[in-house]
Structure formats: structure tokens, C-alpha cells
Tab-separated table of C-alpha atoms in Angstrom:
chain	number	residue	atom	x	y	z
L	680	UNK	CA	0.000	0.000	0.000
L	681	UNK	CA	1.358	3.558	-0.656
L	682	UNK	CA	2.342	5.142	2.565
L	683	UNK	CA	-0.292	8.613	2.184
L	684	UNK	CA	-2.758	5.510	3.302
L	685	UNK	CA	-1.590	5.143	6.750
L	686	UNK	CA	-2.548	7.467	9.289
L	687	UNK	CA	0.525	9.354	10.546
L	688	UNK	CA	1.326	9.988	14.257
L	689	UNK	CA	4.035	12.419	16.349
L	690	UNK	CA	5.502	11.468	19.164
L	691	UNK	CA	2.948	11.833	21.822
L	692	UNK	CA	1.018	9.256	19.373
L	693	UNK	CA	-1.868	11.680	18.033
L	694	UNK	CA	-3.078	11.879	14.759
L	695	UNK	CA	-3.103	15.574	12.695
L	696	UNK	CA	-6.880	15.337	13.560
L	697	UNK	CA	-6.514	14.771	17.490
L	698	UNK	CA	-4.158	17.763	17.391
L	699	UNK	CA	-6.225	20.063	15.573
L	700	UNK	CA	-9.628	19.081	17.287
L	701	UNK	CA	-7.102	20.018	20.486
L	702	UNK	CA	-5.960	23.401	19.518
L	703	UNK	CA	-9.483	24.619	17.821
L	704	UNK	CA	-11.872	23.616	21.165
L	705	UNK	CA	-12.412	27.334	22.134
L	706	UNK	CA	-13.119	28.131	17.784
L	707	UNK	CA	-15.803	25.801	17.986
L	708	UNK	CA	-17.084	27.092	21.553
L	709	UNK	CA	-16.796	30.594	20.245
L	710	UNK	CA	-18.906	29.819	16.878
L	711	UNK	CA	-21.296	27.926	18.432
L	712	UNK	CA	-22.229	30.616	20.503
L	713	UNK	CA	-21.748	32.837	18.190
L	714	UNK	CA	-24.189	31.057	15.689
L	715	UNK	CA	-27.010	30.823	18.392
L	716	UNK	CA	-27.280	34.260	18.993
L	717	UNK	CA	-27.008	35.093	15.771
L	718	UNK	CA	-29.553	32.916	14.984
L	719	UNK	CA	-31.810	34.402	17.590
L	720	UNK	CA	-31.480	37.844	16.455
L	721	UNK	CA	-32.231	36.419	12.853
L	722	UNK	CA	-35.363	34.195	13.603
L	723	UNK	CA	-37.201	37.213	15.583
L	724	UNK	CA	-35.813	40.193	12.420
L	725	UNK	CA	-37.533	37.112	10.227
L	726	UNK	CA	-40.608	36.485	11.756
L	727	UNK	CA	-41.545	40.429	12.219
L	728	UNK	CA	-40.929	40.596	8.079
L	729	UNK	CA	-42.881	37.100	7.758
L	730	UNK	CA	-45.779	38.962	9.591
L	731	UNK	CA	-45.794	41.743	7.565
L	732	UNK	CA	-45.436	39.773	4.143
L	733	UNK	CA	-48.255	38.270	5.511
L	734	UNK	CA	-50.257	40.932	6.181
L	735	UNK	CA	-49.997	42.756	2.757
L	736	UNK	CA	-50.134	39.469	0.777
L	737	UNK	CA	-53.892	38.933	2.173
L	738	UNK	CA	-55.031	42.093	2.068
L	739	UNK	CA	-55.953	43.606	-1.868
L	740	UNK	CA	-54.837	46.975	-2.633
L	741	UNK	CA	-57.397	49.598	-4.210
L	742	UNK	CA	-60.322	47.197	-2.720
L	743	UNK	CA	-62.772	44.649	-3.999
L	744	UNK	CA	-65.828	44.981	-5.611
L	745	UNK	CA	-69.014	45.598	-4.405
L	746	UNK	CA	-71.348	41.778	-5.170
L	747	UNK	CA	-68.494	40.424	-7.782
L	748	UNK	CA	-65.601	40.228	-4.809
L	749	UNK	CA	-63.298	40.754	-7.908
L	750	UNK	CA	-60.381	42.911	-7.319
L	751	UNK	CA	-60.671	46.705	-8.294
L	752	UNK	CA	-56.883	47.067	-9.674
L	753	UNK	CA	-57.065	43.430	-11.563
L	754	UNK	CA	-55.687	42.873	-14.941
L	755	UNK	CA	-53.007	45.799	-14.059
L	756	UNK	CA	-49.535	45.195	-14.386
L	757	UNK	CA	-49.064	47.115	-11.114
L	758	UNK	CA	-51.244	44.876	-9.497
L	759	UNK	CA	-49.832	41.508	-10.683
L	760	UNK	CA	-46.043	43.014	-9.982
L	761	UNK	CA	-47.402	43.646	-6.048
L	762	UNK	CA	-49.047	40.101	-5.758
L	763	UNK	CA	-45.794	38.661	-7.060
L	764	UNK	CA	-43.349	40.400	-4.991
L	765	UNK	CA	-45.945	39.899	-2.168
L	766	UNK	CA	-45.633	35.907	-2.405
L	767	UNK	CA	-42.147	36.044	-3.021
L	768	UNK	CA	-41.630	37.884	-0.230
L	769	UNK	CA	-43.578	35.957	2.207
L	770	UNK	CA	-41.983	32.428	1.209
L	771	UNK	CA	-38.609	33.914	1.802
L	772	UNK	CA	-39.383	34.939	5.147
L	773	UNK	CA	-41.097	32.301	6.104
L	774	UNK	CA	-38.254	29.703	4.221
L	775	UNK	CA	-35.672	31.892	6.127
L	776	UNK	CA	-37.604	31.452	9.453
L	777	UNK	CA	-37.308	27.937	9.232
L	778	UNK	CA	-33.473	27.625	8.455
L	779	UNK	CA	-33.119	30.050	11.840
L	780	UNK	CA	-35.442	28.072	13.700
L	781	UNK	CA	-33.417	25.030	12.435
L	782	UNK	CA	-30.081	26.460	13.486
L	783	UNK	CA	-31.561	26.989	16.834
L	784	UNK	CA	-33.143	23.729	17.620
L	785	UNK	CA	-30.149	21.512	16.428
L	786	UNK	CA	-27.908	19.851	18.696
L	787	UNK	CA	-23.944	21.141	18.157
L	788	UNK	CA	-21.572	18.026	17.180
L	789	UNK	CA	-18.006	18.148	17.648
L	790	UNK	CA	-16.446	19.111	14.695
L	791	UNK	CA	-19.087	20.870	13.103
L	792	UNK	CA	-17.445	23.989	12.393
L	793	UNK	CA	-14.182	22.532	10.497
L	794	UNK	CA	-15.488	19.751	9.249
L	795	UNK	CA	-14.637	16.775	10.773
L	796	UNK	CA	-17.339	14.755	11.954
């Protein structure tokens, strides 16, 4: 077999993984942390815009009306560009709310951050 196949060791017997797993411990505290409250700060910022995406996404601009309950402002470009950018919007927030939430609820392995499961 060609030697790159074996795992090399130093003299105190560890690997190049042991010893960087040893020397990056506080990295991985650090981003951890770092990660949650980041993710925190995220998942509230995303829910607020969710709510409002929400909000103007059910409600029909210029009205509805009266006995049809078709939309005044229908068949307008204007219109169809706000419904659009209405759904799109709402989808990302609420997509985005779900990778925070995500981030937040999952448990930390070790060597997450670098790569080394």
C-alpha cells in the first residue's frame, strides 16, 4: 500500500486530527455561541418581516368589488407586480424562518465547524 494511506502519528502518538480538534476547542465554543445568537437575532428580524409579508399578501390593494368580490386594480400590471413580490416575499421569510429556527433547535456536534465529523 502507498504510505499517504496510513494514518501518521508524532511522538505523543496523536493523529493531525486529534491535534487540531485540540488546539481549535475554544473556535468551535466561540462559533457555536456565536451562531445561536445570531440565529436568535435572525429568527425574531424574520418572523416580524414574515408577519408583515403576511399581512400585505392577504389584504388587496385599491379594494374589492361591491357583489363580484373581484379585485378593483385586476388585470393591471401594477397589481400583478405587487401580488408577485408579495408571495415572493412571504416564502422567503417564512423559508428563512425555518433555516433560523433550524439552526436553533439543532444539537452542536463536535467538529461541526471545520469539518470533521
Amino acid at each position: 500500500m502507498p504510505p499517504h494511506f496510513f494514518v501518521k502519528y508524532n511522538n505523543r502518538g496523536q493523529t493531525p486530527k486529534d491535534i487540531f480538534t485540540d488546539t481549535h476547542k475554544d473556535l468551535v465554543k466561540d462559533g457555536s455561541e456565536w451562531l445561536s445568537k445570531t440565529s436568535e437575532s435572525c429568527s425574531v428580524v424574520a418572523a416580524l418581516i414574515a408577519t408583515v409579508a403576511f399581512a400585505t399578501s392577504s389584504t388587496v390593494p385599491g379594494g374589492v368589488k361591491e357583489g363580484i368580490g373581484v379585485p378593483t386594480l385586476e388585470g393591471k400590471p401594477a397589481f400583478n407586480i405587487f401580488a408577485i413580490s408579495s408571495l415572493v416575499a412571504l416564502c422567503s421569510s417564512v423559508t428563512a424562518l425555518v433555516f433560523f429556527l433550524s439552526i436553533l433547535t439543532s444539537r452542536p456536534r463536535r467538529g461541526f465547524c471545520y469539518g470533521l465529523a
